[in-house]
């Protein structure tokens, strides 16, 4: 019997040795530089899926000498990849680049960026990580109202008391958003309530309440409802504020609004890549994985076979249409939630019944469209949010950041900029056709988004001109079903609704000893459908695999999110108050 099919008793004995080397697990993965080695028998891993979760798992395992094969049905990089616009290149120039949605890397991302430092890129001292550039501002655009240009970066002053926190945050909100002081102070206090809540309250109380109810949006001003309830949730994820989990949105608010000095961050608040995602990140990553010995196979997973308490094989269909069963010592399922939950057969659910809860997890659409422009845009030096847009639009003008691959070197040579737009609401009628995005043809989607952008940007001055529009590109995952007169989407997004934490699984349980789950639906500290959550889940899966394998290799580094140390005493007090059924100390009417 191989080392991977050892008995539970043997694994238990080995845990003592692993625990003795636990200090190695605390090492930052940036210090881990094992050389590729021929994997020993019994150390083969099948990674199912090649998005950020799958590639992260493959990377960590290959560095530790495992024999890794990644199986992917479509394209390496998953939703994070760039998508070439077919036939757009002319006279030897490469095609224009489209994408599922614009990529950005907040400063609190640490798992993903830690991996990026270990992906070589030319002469970059820190590998792909050096391709990240900061966005200096953000724009909140109102239809028929004053827009706000918000400088990004370390701002505010240190605070030491809860009262100081309320004053500092409320002052920043009222100044930058022109919101009334009463609303700003109320919201600052809601942030204080969450930030001073213990973990038990966050999971037991706040996860079961929607963000809209938590912030009391129905009792506040329209400006409050639009900015701090609706826009805040759609900026983070394609969620409605009446459905989104307070614990999820509150945790993100704790990182963005509760840490103005960017303490312990990996970098500036808002960062982007300096070129197309594939060129600046995904392709170098795949090259590095191949150097480490990772193999890639084009195949779609159709099912998992179970023998005893193990996955004995995965049924796949290759890109050439051949059905086969693949075997490995370990399986890492790094598939999106809507795909992974179709694989849970009665045999699997009998061993891990909690996986049945995944059927109740919610997915929705957050998908990108790119507008290629003949002239540079001057909308913002960073992201823009279109506060009143029915389709909850956000955008980024990319050429200003693409120092590596300027737009003029792509396509037919006349494109000078790309306005990459995310559509976060596909279920609300638009202003041009009166239809939802799901009901619009692709041409109607492009015209509707363009109209909503112009309604926000051209009300005071002309920032988006029809004559500048060269062409557009909609994510290829969205396809038009002519018979149903509706769109279909191959790449929906997990939405963390109120109460959904109880439905999400852990990465591993002993009842299926060689199956490990990785993806943004797995329980993580980040707790949001993001590349960072995918990376954290993959590292968690690999650490569990190393434990089962009895490996003494250093564990993957896992990072914690920022929490203001000034509030530690109040979080400790809140543990007592929550256990006694009392509200948070600051949860009082204002």
XYZ file of C-alpha atoms in Angstrom:
590
model
C 0.000 0.000 0.000
C 1.388 3.417 -0.927
C 2.071 6.228 1.501
C -1.151 7.918 0.344
C -3.294 4.896 1.157
C -2.004 4.521 4.688
C -4.412 3.671 7.439
C -6.014 6.215 9.716
C -3.919 4.840 12.585
C -0.698 5.475 10.709
C -1.777 9.019 9.880
C -2.518 9.581 13.558
C 0.997 8.536 14.510
C 2.465 10.785 11.855
C 0.560 13.794 13.154
C 2.923 13.910 16.122
C 5.882 14.393 13.817
C 3.978 16.940 11.786
C 3.020 18.863 14.911
C 6.647 18.867 16.024
C 7.472 20.704 12.806
C 4.559 23.103 13.100
C 6.915 26.046 13.295
C 7.678 25.456 9.636
C 4.034 26.085 8.863
C 4.413 29.616 10.142
C 7.042 30.384 7.521
C 5.920 32.854 4.888
C 5.461 31.115 1.567
C 7.670 33.804 0.080
C 10.613 32.045 1.753
C 9.695 28.648 0.356
C 11.779 27.806 -2.681
C 11.900 23.994 -2.905
C 13.329 22.657 -6.109
C 11.133 20.507 -8.328
C 11.671 16.834 -7.567
C 10.512 13.590 -9.088
C 7.454 12.709 -7.064
C 7.546 9.516 -5.077
C 4.945 6.825 -5.768
C 1.673 7.564 -4.002
C 2.012 11.334 -4.315
C -0.079 12.030 -7.390
C -2.730 14.749 -7.290
C -5.509 15.504 -9.739
C -6.553 19.170 -9.549
C -9.978 19.614 -11.095
C -10.288 23.153 -12.407
C -7.729 25.794 -13.439
C -9.050 29.036 -12.025
C -7.091 30.874 -9.323
C -7.999 28.168 -6.779
C -6.806 25.300 -8.969
C -3.623 27.029 -10.098
C -2.799 28.005 -6.504
C -3.258 24.428 -5.306
C -1.111 23.118 -8.171
C 1.596 25.674 -7.397
C 1.801 24.866 -3.688
C 1.746 21.108 -4.240
C 4.310 21.137 -7.044
C 6.721 23.162 -4.912
C 6.447 20.408 -2.317
C 7.324 17.623 -4.759
C 3.876 16.263 -5.597
C 3.050 14.966 -9.071
C 0.250 17.302 -10.176
C -2.066 17.192 -13.186
C -4.605 19.975 -13.702
C -7.807 19.216 -15.610
C -9.654 22.177 -17.142
C -12.566 22.131 -19.600
C -12.196 25.648 -21.052
C -9.260 27.963 -20.430
C -6.464 28.263 -17.895
C -7.107 31.086 -15.455
C -10.868 30.623 -15.282
C -12.823 33.845 -14.791
C -9.549 35.689 -14.088
C -8.147 35.194 -17.592
C -8.017 37.603 -20.511
C -10.066 36.701 -23.603
C -8.740 37.542 -27.058
C -11.256 39.356 -29.280
C -11.329 37.063 -32.333
C -10.136 38.617 -35.584
C -9.465 42.046 -34.100
C -5.713 42.091 -34.818
C -4.431 43.679 -38.023
C -1.065 44.044 -39.765
C 0.752 41.768 -37.341
C -0.694 43.331 -34.208
C -2.155 40.991 -31.560
C -5.893 40.836 -30.951
C -7.544 43.233 -28.551
C -8.064 41.828 -25.056
C -11.470 41.288 -23.511
C -12.196 39.834 -20.094
C -14.854 38.400 -17.827
C -14.542 41.553 -15.729
C -11.815 43.961 -14.728
C -9.287 42.662 -12.211
C -8.323 44.601 -9.144
C -6.173 43.635 -6.177
C -7.083 45.439 -2.936
C -4.270 46.091 -0.504
C -5.670 43.612 2.011
C -5.138 40.745 -0.471
C -2.219 38.738 0.888
C -2.646 35.095 -0.164
C -2.917 35.843 -3.876
C -0.146 38.413 -3.887
C 2.125 36.146 -1.870
C 1.826 33.643 -4.726
C 2.428 36.383 -7.304
C 5.805 37.076 -5.724
C 6.801 33.487 -6.549
C 5.977 33.756 -10.265
C 9.094 34.904 -12.144
C 8.642 37.753 -14.609
C 11.597 39.097 -16.567
C 13.884 41.142 -14.362
C 11.197 41.888 -11.772
C 12.664 41.464 -8.303
C 9.268 40.399 -6.922
C 8.032 38.526 -9.960
C 4.517 39.172 -11.188
C 3.772 41.157 -8.023
C 5.833 44.018 -9.464
C 3.284 44.300 -12.274
C 0.725 45.721 -9.841
C 0.173 49.480 -9.981
C -1.870 51.683 -7.673
C -5.051 53.494 -8.679
C -4.857 56.957 -7.085
C -8.567 57.796 -7.059
C -12.119 56.537 -7.488
C -15.160 58.269 -8.947
C -18.732 58.042 -7.700
C -20.843 59.319 -10.555
C -24.429 60.504 -10.065
C -26.995 60.922 -12.815
C -27.965 64.573 -12.817
C -26.011 65.235 -9.634
C -22.536 66.155 -8.478
C -19.916 63.462 -8.915
C -17.341 62.702 -6.238
C -13.672 62.103 -6.964
C -12.258 60.284 -3.981
C -8.466 60.247 -3.513
C -7.194 56.827 -2.489
C -4.282 56.093 -0.236
C -3.432 56.381 3.395
C -5.783 58.945 4.828
C -7.153 60.140 8.108
C -5.413 60.103 11.428
C -4.797 57.423 14.034
C -7.626 56.907 16.483
C -7.452 55.389 19.931
C -11.001 55.274 21.312
C -14.420 54.202 19.976
C -15.595 57.818 20.146
C -12.571 58.863 18.117
C -13.353 56.108 15.599
C -16.903 57.378 15.122
C -15.745 60.950 14.707
C -12.942 60.099 12.271
C -15.015 57.805 10.039
C -18.128 59.982 10.023
C -16.086 63.056 9.174
C -14.413 61.246 6.271
C -17.779 60.038 4.925
C -19.555 63.380 5.194
C -16.632 65.213 3.597
C -16.106 62.879 0.651
C -19.735 62.042 -0.121
C -21.496 65.288 0.849
C -23.715 63.155 3.055
C -25.405 64.714 6.062
C -23.494 64.470 9.315
C -26.308 62.584 11.048
C -26.304 59.826 8.423
C -22.502 59.696 8.387
C -22.316 59.402 12.179
C -24.994 56.714 12.191
C -23.118 54.652 9.581
C -19.808 55.107 11.429
C -21.473 53.724 14.534
C -22.791 50.705 12.615
C -19.214 50.052 11.500
C -18.085 50.379 15.093
C -20.727 47.867 16.232
C -19.518 45.333 13.683
C -15.814 45.962 14.190
C -16.181 45.546 17.960
C -18.259 42.363 17.660
C -16.779 39.035 18.707
C -16.587 36.120 16.299
C -19.523 34.349 17.918
C -21.776 37.345 17.237
C -20.449 37.779 13.711
C -21.295 34.199 12.819
C -24.318 33.706 15.051
C -26.086 37.049 14.606
C -24.690 39.209 11.836
C -24.447 36.405 9.264
C -28.206 35.890 9.515
C -29.094 39.557 8.877
C -29.050 41.335 5.521
C -26.831 44.371 5.083
C -29.820 46.617 4.336
C -31.500 45.645 7.598
C -28.265 45.945 9.542
C -27.591 49.519 8.427
C -31.290 50.462 8.648
C -31.287 51.798 5.098
C -35.065 52.106 4.993
C -34.959 54.756 7.712
C -32.162 56.866 6.258
C -31.803 59.378 3.430
C -31.825 58.428 -0.242
C -28.134 59.330 -0.458
C -27.418 56.913 2.408
C -29.428 54.128 0.771
C -27.769 54.572 -2.617
C -24.161 54.921 -1.440
C -23.769 52.983 1.794
C -26.341 50.265 1.265
C -26.804 49.592 -2.460
C -23.544 50.751 -4.060
C -21.300 49.359 -1.330
C -22.660 45.844 -1.865
C -22.623 45.926 -5.670
C -19.084 47.313 -5.712
C -17.877 44.300 -3.743
C -19.957 41.606 -5.356
C -23.102 41.210 -7.469
C -25.313 41.183 -4.404
C -28.467 42.994 -3.446
C -28.256 44.784 -0.137
C -31.487 43.154 1.055
C -29.921 39.694 0.586
C -26.188 40.121 1.277
C -24.829 38.811 4.573
C -23.905 41.527 7.060
C -20.933 39.453 8.175
C -19.575 39.374 4.618
C -20.118 43.040 3.772
C -19.096 44.138 7.269
C -15.826 42.223 7.026
C -15.009 43.959 3.749
C -15.964 47.310 5.240
C -13.592 46.568 8.088
C -10.772 46.278 5.544
C -11.661 49.241 3.316
C -13.152 51.748 5.770
C -11.876 50.527 9.127
C -8.198 50.598 8.210
C -7.495 54.017 6.655
C -3.793 53.797 7.474
C -3.563 50.461 5.573
C -1.914 48.752 8.541
C -0.567 45.263 7.663
C -1.726 45.614 4.058
C 0.257 44.090 1.223
C 0.137 47.351 -0.718
C -2.021 50.356 -1.640
C -5.792 50.182 -1.219
C -6.601 49.691 -4.914
C -4.229 48.073 -7.418
C -4.428 46.853 -11.001
C -2.131 45.010 -13.364
C 0.018 47.048 -15.770
C -1.094 45.006 -18.777
C -3.610 42.389 -19.938
C -4.179 39.770 -17.247
C -2.823 36.884 -19.304
C 0.360 38.723 -20.252
C 1.034 40.201 -16.825
C 0.020 37.242 -14.665
C -1.734 34.103 -15.969
C 0.673 33.081 -18.767
C 3.797 33.561 -16.585
C 2.048 31.574 -13.865
C 1.339 28.656 -16.189
C 4.939 28.727 -17.410
C 6.169 28.557 -13.830
C 3.884 25.628 -13.065
C 5.148 23.742 -16.103
C 8.721 24.380 -14.900
C 7.719 22.798 -11.582
C 6.463 19.730 -13.445
C 2.717 20.431 -13.436
C 0.864 18.861 -16.346
C -2.310 20.272 -17.922
C -5.089 18.321 -19.595
C -8.186 19.562 -21.372
C -11.133 17.724 -19.841
C -14.535 18.301 -18.267
C -15.354 16.475 -15.039
C -18.623 14.517 -15.157
C -18.520 12.587 -11.908
C -16.521 11.160 -9.010
C -16.315 7.481 -8.117
C -16.182 6.331 -4.513
C -14.655 3.216 -2.964
C -14.708 2.865 0.805
C -13.867 6.353 2.112
C -11.882 7.459 -0.896
C -12.400 8.949 -4.322
C -11.202 6.139 -6.567
C -11.474 8.054 -9.820
C -12.951 10.985 -11.699
C -14.979 10.516 -14.854
C -14.018 13.086 -17.463
C -14.614 13.810 -21.126
C -11.574 15.195 -22.912
C -11.699 18.135 -25.291
C -11.517 15.608 -28.130
C -14.682 13.908 -26.844
C -13.099 10.827 -25.274
C -14.688 9.595 -22.035
C -12.262 8.181 -19.494
C -11.677 7.741 -15.784
C -8.632 9.362 -14.256
C -7.005 8.153 -11.061
C -4.771 9.802 -8.493
C -3.868 9.470 -4.856
C -5.552 12.767 -4.024
C -8.198 14.909 -5.696
C -8.515 18.669 -5.278
C -11.905 19.827 -6.544
C -11.241 23.438 -7.527
C -14.464 23.922 -9.450
C -16.982 26.758 -9.062
C -19.889 26.053 -6.734
C -22.488 25.593 -9.462
C -20.315 22.861 -11.037
C -18.943 21.231 -7.881
C -22.371 20.614 -6.365
C -23.460 18.611 -9.421
C -20.737 16.061 -8.597
C -22.054 15.147 -5.157
C -23.516 11.711 -5.786
C -25.538 9.798 -3.168
C -22.342 7.928 -2.266
C -20.496 11.169 -1.609
C -23.387 12.749 0.302
C -23.678 9.640 2.448
C -20.140 10.307 3.648
C -20.272 14.103 3.675
C -23.962 14.983 4.130
C -23.175 18.650 4.813
C -22.298 19.058 1.123
C -26.033 18.903 0.374
C -26.280 22.445 1.734
C -24.371 23.703 -1.296
C -27.525 23.213 -3.370
C -29.012 26.174 -1.482
C -26.124 28.549 -2.119
C -27.016 31.453 -4.393
C -25.271 32.429 -7.599
C -25.956 35.490 -9.726
C -24.370 37.336 -12.597
C -21.542 39.884 -12.501
C -20.099 40.008 -15.981
C -18.002 42.418 -18.005
C -18.255 44.257 -21.307
C -15.383 46.226 -22.835
C -15.770 49.363 -24.942
C -12.760 50.064 -27.154
C -12.280 53.794 -27.736
C -10.518 55.794 -30.453
C -9.419 58.423 -27.919
C -8.275 58.173 -24.298
C -11.016 58.632 -21.743
C -10.747 61.090 -18.861
C -13.285 59.585 -16.472
C -11.128 58.803 -13.455
C -7.620 57.718 -12.515
C -9.116 54.552 -11.115
C -12.465 52.834 -10.764
C -15.769 54.572 -11.314
C -19.115 53.578 -9.797
C -22.313 54.738 -11.501
C -24.457 55.153 -8.442
C -27.881 55.555 -10.095
C -27.418 53.060 -12.937
C -30.168 50.406 -13.010
C -27.615 47.769 -13.928
C -25.191 48.767 -11.091
C -22.291 49.567 -13.385
C -18.664 50.061 -12.426
C -15.757 50.696 -14.780
C -12.038 51.248 -15.214
C -10.214 53.002 -18.067
C -7.364 50.591 -18.664
C -4.854 52.181 -21.016
C -3.643 54.631 -18.348
C -2.378 51.634 -16.359
C -1.157 49.432 -19.229
C 2.453 50.561 -19.429
C 3.490 47.140 -20.676
C 1.055 46.737 -23.573
C -0.513 50.039 -24.716
C -3.799 49.751 -26.561
C -2.302 51.362 -29.661
C -0.195 48.235 -30.179
C -3.250 45.988 -30.382
C -6.079 45.438 -32.848
C -6.086 47.649 -35.943
C -3.904 50.316 -34.322
C -6.658 52.908 -33.909
C -7.802 51.900 -30.415
C -6.410 54.235 -27.754
C -8.300 53.091 -24.659
C -10.526 50.389 -23.224
C -13.367 51.189 -20.843
C -13.911 47.891 -19.068
C -17.345 47.782 -17.419
C -18.804 45.329 -14.924
C -22.570 44.754 -15.016
C -23.628 43.750 -11.493
C -27.426 43.782 -11.872
C -28.860 41.659 -14.669
C -32.381 41.620 -13.245
C -33.496 45.285 -13.322
C -34.981 46.951 -16.440
C -32.699 49.457 -18.166
C -33.356 53.007 -19.358
C -33.167 52.400 -23.122
C -35.157 49.237 -23.839
C -36.969 48.746 -20.531
C -35.613 45.194 -20.322
C -33.271 43.420 -17.952
C -29.792 42.551 -19.158
C -30.777 38.883 -19.178
C -33.543 39.713 -21.669
C -31.440 41.896 -23.993
C -29.573 40.707 -27.052
C -25.861 41.332 -26.944
C -26.193 44.396 -29.154
C -28.930 45.717 -26.863
C -26.718 45.098 -23.825
C -23.926 47.167 -25.375
C -26.277 50.009 -26.323
C -27.988 49.978 -22.916
C -24.723 50.036 -20.945
C -23.385 52.832 -23.158
C -26.570 54.843 -22.551
C -26.380 54.393 -18.784
C -22.716 55.455 -18.778
C -23.459 58.562 -20.830
C -26.403 59.482 -18.592
C -23.969 59.621 -15.675
C -20.909 61.105 -17.363
C -22.308 63.568 -19.884
C -24.740 65.475 -17.682
C -22.185 68.178 -16.770
C -19.561 67.789 -19.488
C -19.104 65.408 -22.387
C -16.797 62.614 -21.208
C -18.054 59.769 -23.400
C -18.670 60.523 -27.090
C -20.390 58.252 -29.602
C -17.791 59.022 -32.251
C -15.038 57.664 -29.992
C -16.580 54.190 -29.796
C -14.561 51.797 -31.931
C -16.145 48.457 -30.921
C -17.229 46.443 -27.922
C -16.770 42.938 -26.551
C -19.041 40.979 -24.200
C -17.698 38.122 -22.086
C -17.989 34.903 -24.087
C -19.506 33.140 -21.087
C -22.756 34.994 -21.830
C -24.617 33.396 -24.735
C -27.942 34.322 -26.328
C -30.660 31.640 -26.359
C -32.775 32.692 -29.314
C -35.529 30.197 -28.556
C -35.959 31.453 -24.988
C -35.182 35.084 -25.838
C -32.852 35.190 -22.861
C -29.149 35.034 -22.135
C -27.398 32.140 -20.445
C -24.236 32.487 -18.383
C -21.555 29.830 -18.021
C -19.761 31.790 -15.293
C -22.112 32.992 -12.538
C -20.794 34.289 -9.237
C -21.345 33.036 -5.705
C -23.404 35.479 -3.618
C -22.942 35.364 0.145
C -26.534 35.770 1.251
C -27.657 36.113 4.856
C -27.389 32.751 6.602
C -25.273 31.138 3.874
C -22.245 30.432 6.081
C -24.044 27.401 7.517
C -24.395 26.000 3.981
C -20.739 26.291 3.044
C -18.380 23.337 3.587
C -14.941 22.988 5.065
C -12.171 22.044 2.688
C -11.717 18.530 4.046
C -13.276 15.915 6.280
C -11.928 12.488 7.130
C -15.047 10.721 5.830
C -13.624 11.219 2.306
C -9.970 11.117 3.142
C -8.481 12.004 -0.277
C -10.970 14.678 -1.469
C -10.146 18.334 -0.838
C -12.298 21.303 -1.817
C -10.940 24.616 -3.090
C -12.994 27.558 -4.295
C -14.546 30.760 -3.057
C -17.572 28.835 -1.726
C -15.389 27.012 0.815
C -15.280 28.552 4.285
C -12.486 31.123 4.430
C -11.584 34.197 6.449
C -11.915 36.392 3.364
C -15.462 35.143 2.916
C -16.202 36.803 -0.426
C -16.357 35.542 -4.002
C -12.895 36.804 -4.907
C -9.580 35.593 -6.263
C -8.215 36.098 -2.740
C -10.857 33.794 -1.267
C -10.068 31.204 -3.935
C -6.359 31.417 -3.110
C -6.938 31.098 0.636
C -9.206 28.081 0.145
C -6.605 26.380 -2.052
C -3.907 26.865 0.559
C -6.241 25.459 3.208
C -6.913 22.446 0.992
C -3.203 21.855 0.420
C -2.447 22.074 4.143
C -5.132 19.465 4.809
C -3.678 17.256 2.081
C -0.207 17.559 3.582
C -1.629 16.480 6.928
C -3.335 13.422 5.445
C -0.179 12.539 3.494
C 1.941 12.769 6.630
C 4.153 15.277 4.865
C 6.736 17.256 6.787
C 6.899 19.950 4.097
C 6.264 23.510 5.288
C 2.579 24.368 5.371
C 1.158 27.060 3.114
C 1.120 30.467 4.739
C -2.332 31.604 5.849
C -2.983 35.250 6.632
C -5.527 36.938 8.844
C -7.591 40.003 8.024
C -6.976 43.268 9.791
C -8.795 44.027 13.007
C -8.109 47.221 14.887
C -6.164 46.251 18.047
C -7.719 49.253 19.818
C -11.027 47.364 19.775
C -9.672 44.079 21.169
C -10.910 44.798 24.718
C -14.375 45.556 23.382
C -14.438 42.343 21.325
C -13.521 40.409 24.475
C -16.309 42.153 26.351
C -18.674 41.342 23.520
C -18.008 37.626 23.976
C -19.515 37.872 27.437
C -22.392 40.064 26.305
C -23.263 37.786 23.372
C -23.178 34.675 25.559
C -25.553 36.440 27.962
C -27.945 37.378 25.159
C -27.087 41.083 25.359
C -26.506 43.413 22.388
C -23.138 44.829 21.460
C -22.123 47.671 23.765
C -22.360 50.243 20.945
C -25.555 48.863 19.391
C -27.737 51.709 20.617
C -30.075 54.100 18.744
C -28.433 57.203 17.281
